[in-house]
Coordinates of C-alpha atoms and ligand atoms in Angstrom, one line a residue:
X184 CA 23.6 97.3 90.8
X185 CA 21.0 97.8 87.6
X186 CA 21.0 95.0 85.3
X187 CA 20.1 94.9 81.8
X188 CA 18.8 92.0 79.9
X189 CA 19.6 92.8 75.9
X190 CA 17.1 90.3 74.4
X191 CA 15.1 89.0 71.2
X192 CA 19.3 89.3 69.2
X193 CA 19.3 87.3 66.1
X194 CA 22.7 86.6 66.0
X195 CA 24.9 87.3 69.2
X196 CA 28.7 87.0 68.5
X197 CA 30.2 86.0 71.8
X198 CA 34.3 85.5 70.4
X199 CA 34.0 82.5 73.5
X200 CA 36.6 80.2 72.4
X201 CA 34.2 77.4 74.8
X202 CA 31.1 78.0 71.8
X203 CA 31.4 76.6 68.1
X204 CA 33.1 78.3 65.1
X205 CA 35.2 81.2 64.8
X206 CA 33.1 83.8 66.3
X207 CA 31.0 81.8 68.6
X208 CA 27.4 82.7 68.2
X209 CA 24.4 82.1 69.4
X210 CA 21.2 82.3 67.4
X211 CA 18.0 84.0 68.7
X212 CA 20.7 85.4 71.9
X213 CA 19.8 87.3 75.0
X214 CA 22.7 89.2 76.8
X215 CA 22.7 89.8 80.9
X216 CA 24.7 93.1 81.8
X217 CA 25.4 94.4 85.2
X218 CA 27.2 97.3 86.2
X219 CA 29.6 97.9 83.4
X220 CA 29.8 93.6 82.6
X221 CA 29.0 91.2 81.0
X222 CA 26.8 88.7 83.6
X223 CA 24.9 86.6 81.6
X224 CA 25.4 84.8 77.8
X225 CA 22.8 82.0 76.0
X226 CA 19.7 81.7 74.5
X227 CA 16.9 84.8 74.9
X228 CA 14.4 81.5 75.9
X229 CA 16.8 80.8 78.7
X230 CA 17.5 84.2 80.0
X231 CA 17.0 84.9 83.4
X232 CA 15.0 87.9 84.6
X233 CA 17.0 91.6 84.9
X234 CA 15.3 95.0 86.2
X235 CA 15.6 96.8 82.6
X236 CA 14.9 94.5 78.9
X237 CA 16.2 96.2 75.7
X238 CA 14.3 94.1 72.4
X239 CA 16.8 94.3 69.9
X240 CA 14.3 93.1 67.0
X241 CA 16.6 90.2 65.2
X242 CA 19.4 93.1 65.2
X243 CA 23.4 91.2 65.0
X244 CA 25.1 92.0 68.6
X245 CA 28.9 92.0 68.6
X246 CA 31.7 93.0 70.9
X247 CA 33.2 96.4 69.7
X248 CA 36.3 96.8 67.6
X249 CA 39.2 97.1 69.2
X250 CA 40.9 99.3 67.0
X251 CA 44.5 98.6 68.4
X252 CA 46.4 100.5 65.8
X253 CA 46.3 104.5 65.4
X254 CA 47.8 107.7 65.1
X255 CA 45.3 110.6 65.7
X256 CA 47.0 112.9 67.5
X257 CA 48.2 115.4 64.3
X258 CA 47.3 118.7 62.8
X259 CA 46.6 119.9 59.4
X260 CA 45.4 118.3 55.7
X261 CA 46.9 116.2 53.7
X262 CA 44.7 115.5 51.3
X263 CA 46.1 116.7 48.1
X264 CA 48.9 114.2 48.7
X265 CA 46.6 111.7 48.0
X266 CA 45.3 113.8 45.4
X267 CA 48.7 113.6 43.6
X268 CA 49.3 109.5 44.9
X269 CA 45.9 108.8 43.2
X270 CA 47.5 110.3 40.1
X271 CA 50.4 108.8 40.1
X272 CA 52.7 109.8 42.6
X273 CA 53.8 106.8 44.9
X274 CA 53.9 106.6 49.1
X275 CA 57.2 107.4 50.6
X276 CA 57.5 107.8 54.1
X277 CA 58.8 111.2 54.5
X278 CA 55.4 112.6 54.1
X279 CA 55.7 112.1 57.9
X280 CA 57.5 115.3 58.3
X281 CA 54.5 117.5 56.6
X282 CA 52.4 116.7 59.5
X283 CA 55.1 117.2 62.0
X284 CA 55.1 120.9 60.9
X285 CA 51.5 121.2 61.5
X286 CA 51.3 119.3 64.6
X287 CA 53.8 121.1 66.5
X288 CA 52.3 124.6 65.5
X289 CA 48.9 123.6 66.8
X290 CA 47.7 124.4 70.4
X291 CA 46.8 121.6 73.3
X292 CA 43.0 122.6 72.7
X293 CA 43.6 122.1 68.9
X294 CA 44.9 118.7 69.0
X295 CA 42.7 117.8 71.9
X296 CA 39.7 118.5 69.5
X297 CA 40.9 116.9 66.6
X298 CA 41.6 113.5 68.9
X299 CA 38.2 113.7 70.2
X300 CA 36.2 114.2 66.9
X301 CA 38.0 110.9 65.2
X302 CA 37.3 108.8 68.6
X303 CA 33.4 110.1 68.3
X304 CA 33.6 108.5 64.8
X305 CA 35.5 105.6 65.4
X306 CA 33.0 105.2 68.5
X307 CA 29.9 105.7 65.8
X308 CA 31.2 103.0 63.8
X309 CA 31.6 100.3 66.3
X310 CA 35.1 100.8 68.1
X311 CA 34.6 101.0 71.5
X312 CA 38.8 100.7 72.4
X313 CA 41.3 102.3 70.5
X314 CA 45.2 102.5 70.4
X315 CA 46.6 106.1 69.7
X316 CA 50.2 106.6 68.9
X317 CA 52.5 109.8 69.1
X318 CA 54.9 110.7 66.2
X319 CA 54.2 113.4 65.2
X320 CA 55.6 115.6 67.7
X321 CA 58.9 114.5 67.9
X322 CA 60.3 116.8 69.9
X323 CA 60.6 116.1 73.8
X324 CA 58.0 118.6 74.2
X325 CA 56.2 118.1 71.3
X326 CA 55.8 113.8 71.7
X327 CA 55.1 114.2 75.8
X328 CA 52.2 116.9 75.2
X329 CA 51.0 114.5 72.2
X330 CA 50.9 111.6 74.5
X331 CA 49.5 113.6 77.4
X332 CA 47.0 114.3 74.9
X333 CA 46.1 110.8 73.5
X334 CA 45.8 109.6 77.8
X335 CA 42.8 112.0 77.7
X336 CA 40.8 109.5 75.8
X337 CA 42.4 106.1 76.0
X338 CA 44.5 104.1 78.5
X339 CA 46.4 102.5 75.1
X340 CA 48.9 105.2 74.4
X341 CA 52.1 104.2 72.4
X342 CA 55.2 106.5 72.4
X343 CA 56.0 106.6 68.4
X344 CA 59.0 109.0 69.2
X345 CA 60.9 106.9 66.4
X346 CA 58.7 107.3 63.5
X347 CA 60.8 109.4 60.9
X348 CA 64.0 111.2 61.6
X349 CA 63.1 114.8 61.7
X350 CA 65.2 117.5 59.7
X351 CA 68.1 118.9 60.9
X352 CA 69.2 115.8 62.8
X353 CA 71.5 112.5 62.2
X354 CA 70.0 109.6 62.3
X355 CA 72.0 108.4 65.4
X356 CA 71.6 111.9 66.9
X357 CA 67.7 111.8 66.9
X358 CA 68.1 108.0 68.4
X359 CA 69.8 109.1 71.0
X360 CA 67.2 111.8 72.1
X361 CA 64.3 109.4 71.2
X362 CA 66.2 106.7 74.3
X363 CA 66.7 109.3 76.0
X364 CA 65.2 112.3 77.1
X365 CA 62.5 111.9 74.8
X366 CA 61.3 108.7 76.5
X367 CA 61.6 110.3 80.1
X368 CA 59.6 112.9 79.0
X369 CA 57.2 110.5 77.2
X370 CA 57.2 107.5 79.4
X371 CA 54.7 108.6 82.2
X372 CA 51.9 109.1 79.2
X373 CA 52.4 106.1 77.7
X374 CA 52.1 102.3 78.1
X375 CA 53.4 101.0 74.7
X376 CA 56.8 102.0 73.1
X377 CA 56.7 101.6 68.5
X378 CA 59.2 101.9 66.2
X379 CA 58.9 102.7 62.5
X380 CA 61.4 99.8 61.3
X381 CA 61.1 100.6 57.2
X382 CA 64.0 101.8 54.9
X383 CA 64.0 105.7 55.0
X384 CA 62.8 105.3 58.4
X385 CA 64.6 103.3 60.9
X386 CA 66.8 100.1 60.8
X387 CA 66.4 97.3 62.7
X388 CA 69.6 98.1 65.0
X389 CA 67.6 101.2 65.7
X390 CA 64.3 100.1 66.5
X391 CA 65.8 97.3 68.6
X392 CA 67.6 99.9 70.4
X393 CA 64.0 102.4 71.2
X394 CA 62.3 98.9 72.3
X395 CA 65.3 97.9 74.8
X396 CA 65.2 101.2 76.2
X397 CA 61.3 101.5 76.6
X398 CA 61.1 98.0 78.1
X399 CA 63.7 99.5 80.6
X400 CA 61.2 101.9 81.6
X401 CA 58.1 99.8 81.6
X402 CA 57.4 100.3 78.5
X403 CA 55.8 97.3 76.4
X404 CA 56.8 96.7 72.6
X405 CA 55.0 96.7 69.4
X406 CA 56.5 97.5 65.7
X407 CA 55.7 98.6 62.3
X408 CA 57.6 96.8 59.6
X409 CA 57.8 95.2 56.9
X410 CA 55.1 97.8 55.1
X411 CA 57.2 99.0 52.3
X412 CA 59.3 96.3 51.4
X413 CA 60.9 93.0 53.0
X414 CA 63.1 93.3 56.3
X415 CA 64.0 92.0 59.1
X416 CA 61.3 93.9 61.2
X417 CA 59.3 91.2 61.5
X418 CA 61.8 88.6 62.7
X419 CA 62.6 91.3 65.3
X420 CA 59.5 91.6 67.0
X421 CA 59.0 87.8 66.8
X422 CA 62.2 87.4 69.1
X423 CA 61.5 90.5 71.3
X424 CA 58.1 88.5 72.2
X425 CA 56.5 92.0 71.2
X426 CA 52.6 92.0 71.7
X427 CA 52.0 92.5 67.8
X428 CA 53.8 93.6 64.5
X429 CA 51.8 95.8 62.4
X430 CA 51.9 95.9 59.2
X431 CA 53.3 92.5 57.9
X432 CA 52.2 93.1 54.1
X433 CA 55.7 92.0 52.6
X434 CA 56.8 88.5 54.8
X435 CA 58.7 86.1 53.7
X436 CA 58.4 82.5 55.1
X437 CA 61.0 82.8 57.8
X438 CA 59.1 85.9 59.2
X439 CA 55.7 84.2 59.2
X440 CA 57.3 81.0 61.1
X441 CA 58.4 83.5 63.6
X442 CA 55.3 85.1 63.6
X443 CA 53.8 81.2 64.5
X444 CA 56.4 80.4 67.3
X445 CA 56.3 83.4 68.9
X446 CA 53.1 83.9 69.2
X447 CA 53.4 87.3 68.0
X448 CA 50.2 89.0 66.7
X449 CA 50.3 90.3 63.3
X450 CA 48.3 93.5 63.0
X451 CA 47.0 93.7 59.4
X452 CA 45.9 97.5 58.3
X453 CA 44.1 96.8 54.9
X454 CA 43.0 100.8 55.0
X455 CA 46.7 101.6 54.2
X456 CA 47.4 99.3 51.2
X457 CA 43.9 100.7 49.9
X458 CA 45.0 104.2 50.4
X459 CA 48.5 104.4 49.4
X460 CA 47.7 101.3 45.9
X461 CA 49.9 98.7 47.3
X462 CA 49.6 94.8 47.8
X463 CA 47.4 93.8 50.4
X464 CA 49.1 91.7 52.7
X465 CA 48.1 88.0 52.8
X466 CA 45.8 87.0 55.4
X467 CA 45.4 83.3 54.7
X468 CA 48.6 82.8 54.6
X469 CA 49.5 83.5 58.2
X470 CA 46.0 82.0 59.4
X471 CA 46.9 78.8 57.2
X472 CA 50.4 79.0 58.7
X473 CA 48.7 79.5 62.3
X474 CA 49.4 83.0 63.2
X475 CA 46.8 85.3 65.1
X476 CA 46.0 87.9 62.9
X477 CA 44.3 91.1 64.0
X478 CA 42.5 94.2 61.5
X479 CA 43.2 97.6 62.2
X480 CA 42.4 101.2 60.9
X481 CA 46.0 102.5 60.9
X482 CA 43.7 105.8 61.1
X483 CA 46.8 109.1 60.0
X484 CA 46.1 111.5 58.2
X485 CA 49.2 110.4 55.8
X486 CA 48.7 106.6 54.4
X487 CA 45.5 106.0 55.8
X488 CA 42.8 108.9 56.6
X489 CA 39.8 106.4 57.9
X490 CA 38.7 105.4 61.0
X491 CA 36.3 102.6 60.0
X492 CA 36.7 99.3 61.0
X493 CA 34.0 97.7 58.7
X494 CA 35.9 99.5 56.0
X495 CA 39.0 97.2 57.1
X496 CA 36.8 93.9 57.7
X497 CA 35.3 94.8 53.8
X498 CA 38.6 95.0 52.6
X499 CA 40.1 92.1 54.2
X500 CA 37.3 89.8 53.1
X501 CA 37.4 91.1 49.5
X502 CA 40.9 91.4 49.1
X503 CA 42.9 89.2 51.4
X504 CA 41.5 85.6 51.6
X505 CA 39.4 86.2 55.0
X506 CA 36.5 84.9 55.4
X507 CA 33.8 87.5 57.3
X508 CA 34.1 85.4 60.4
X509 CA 37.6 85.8 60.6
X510 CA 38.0 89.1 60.2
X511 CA 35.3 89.8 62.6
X512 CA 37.3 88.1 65.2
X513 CA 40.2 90.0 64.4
X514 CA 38.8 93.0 64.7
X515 CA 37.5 92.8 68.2
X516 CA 39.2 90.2 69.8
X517 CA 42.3 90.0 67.8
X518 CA 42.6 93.4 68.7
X519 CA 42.2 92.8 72.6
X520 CA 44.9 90.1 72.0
X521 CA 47.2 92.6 69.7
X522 CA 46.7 95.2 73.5
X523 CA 47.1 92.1 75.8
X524 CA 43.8 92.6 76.9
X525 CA 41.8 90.4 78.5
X526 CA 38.7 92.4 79.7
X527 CA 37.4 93.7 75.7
X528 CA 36.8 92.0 72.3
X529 CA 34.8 89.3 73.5
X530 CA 31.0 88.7 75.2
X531 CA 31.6 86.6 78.0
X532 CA 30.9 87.0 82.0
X533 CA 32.7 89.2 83.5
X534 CA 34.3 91.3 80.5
X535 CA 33.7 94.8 79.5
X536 CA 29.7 95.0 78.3
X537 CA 31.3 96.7 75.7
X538 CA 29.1 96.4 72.3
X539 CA 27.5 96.9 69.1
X540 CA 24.3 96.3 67.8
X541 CA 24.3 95.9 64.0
X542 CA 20.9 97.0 61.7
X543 CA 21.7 93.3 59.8
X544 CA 21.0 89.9 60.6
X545 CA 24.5 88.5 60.6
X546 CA 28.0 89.6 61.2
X547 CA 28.4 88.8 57.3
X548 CA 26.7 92.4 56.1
X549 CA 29.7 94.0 57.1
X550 CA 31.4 92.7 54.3
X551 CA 28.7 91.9 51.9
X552 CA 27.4 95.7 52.3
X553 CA 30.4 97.7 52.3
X554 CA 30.0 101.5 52.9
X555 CA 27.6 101.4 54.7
X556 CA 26.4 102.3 58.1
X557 CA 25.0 99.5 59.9
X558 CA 25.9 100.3 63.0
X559 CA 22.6 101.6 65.2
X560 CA 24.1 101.5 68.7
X561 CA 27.1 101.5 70.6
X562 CA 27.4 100.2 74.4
X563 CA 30.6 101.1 76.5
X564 CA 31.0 99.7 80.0
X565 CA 27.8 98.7 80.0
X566 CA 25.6 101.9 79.0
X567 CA 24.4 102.9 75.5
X568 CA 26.4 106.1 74.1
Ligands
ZN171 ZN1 51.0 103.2 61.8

């Protein structure tokens, strides 16, 4: 097996609970990769010998983002909505419906494209896992091929059958097909089962009922709620044991103590409250509180068109009490944790060498230089892209 020996870092962020601080780094680093892992972690005067050596020049190393919340299987544009929202006009979530039209007119090939042009950029910009949701099919048809799509470039597929009602349908009709045909149909695509549990989208009687009948099927659970307003989303996926909750911008304290004794990840998508001009939710509250927090991109062409995970980190430093350490972490291995993953977000033996290597001398410039692109390589399984 070839090794690699990624030396002379200046600042190697490891996320290994075992090291000091938040991130874990170490200064003046030297990384050991064989295969596709991680096989060696310390200092570049301690590393041993490997048959290749890569001088990264003082450059920042960090695991890739795990980008464990998006929805980038869709067709068409949607940009003069937020043309009009910019002006005025406020988010509602039955913009949903615009892209449905589009995305069930498009071919296979179409969609396929679109999916793999925004992981190429989210891979660009750091993210070297992603989560990608259906929803925008929702029809049996039109939610399996989305999903069959979205396996074509990731292993974290989520079935988002339940994401608006579509027109022409009863709310408890539509329910009905989502637990039932729909995920048959959608099931062998997927390894996640969501719910959008918001007023004008579903209530929580609904979404519990999609998670109970995607956990029948093997189906894991994770939830959007409490985005628009306060509800009892939150508290839902808390008692569920659900993987994460996304969202979680309007909590009151009973949801964020649920949040802490479940163990619950909340998944924070700072890109959406930018987009759409609402409230950030409040970071340092749940990591005062002791909830795990994890960023990310929320990437739709709807609330949130970007795919840029230091967009996120910027945000959440700037606007939501973060420091750059902690949203660092939750980007990469607050996002492993928010997929229940235990071989990404981190730089330890025998993970994923899955990496970045940052033109900066700290993990801090992706905050304190926001906008721009500091990314100058991206390693997945162990091989530069
Ligand atoms: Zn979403």
């Amino acid at each position: 097996m070839v090794s690699t020996l990624l030396t002379h870092i200046g600042e190697l962020v490891t996320n290994d609970p075992a090291r000091e601080g938040v991130l874990g780094q170490v200064a003046d680093g030297a990384l050991v990769i064989e295969g596709s892992r991680v096989a060696w972690v310390g200092p570049a005067a301690e590393a041993p010998d490997a048959d290749e050596r890569v001088d990264l020049g003082g450059r920042t190393v960090l695991p890739g983002f795990v980008d464990s919340h998006s929805h980038l299987v869709f067709a068409g544009d949607r940009s003069a909505e937020f043309e009009a929202r910019m002006a005025g006009e406020s988010y509602a979530a039955g913009g949903i419906r615009t892209t449905v039209a589009a995305t069930r007119a498009a071919t296979d090939e179409q969609l396929t494209s679109q999916v793999g042009r925004l992981v190429a950029e989210m891979r660009r910009q750091g993210t070297t896992t992603v989560e990608i949701k259906s929803g925008y099919g929702l029809s049996v048809r039109d939610e399996a091929r989305s999903l069959a799509v979205a396996r074509q470039f990731t292993e974290e597929t989520t079935f988002l059958g339940a994401h608006v009602v579509p027109t022409g349908t009863t709310p408890e009709e539509y329910v009905d097909l989502v637990t039932g045909p729909m995920l048959e149909a959608a099931a062998p695509y997927a390894r996640w089962v969501d719910a959008f549990c918001e007023r004008g989208a579903f209530d929580v009687d609904q979404a519990r009922a999609v998670l109970v009948a995607g956990a029948a099927v093997g189906l894991r659970g994770r939830l959007h709620a409490n985005q628009l307003g306060p509800g009892p989303g939150v508290r839902l996926a808390a008692e569920l044991g659900l993987a994460a909750v996304d969202h979680c911008t309007y909590l009151e304290d009973a949801d964020v103590d649920a949040l802490r004794d479940s163990g619950t990840i909340a998944t924070l998508l700072p890109g959406v409250e930018f987009s759409t001009r609402q409230p950030y939710p409040d970071a340092r509250r749940l990591l005062d509180a002791g909830v795990r927090v994890a960023l990310a991109s929320d990437c739709n062409p709807g609330s949130c068109f970007t795919s840029s995970l230091p967009f996120c980190i910027a945000l959440a430093v700037r606007e939501m009490g973060m420091t750059p350490a902690e949203a660092v972490w939750a980007a990469t291995a607050g996002g492993a944790a928010a997929l229940d993953r235990d071989d990404v977000g981190a730089l330890v033996v025998g993970r994923r060498a899955d990496l970045m290597v940052l033109d900066a001398p700290s993990h801090v410039h992706l905050a304190y230089r926001p906008g721009v692109p500091l990314v100058s390589g991206v390693w997945v399984g162990g091989r530069p892209t």
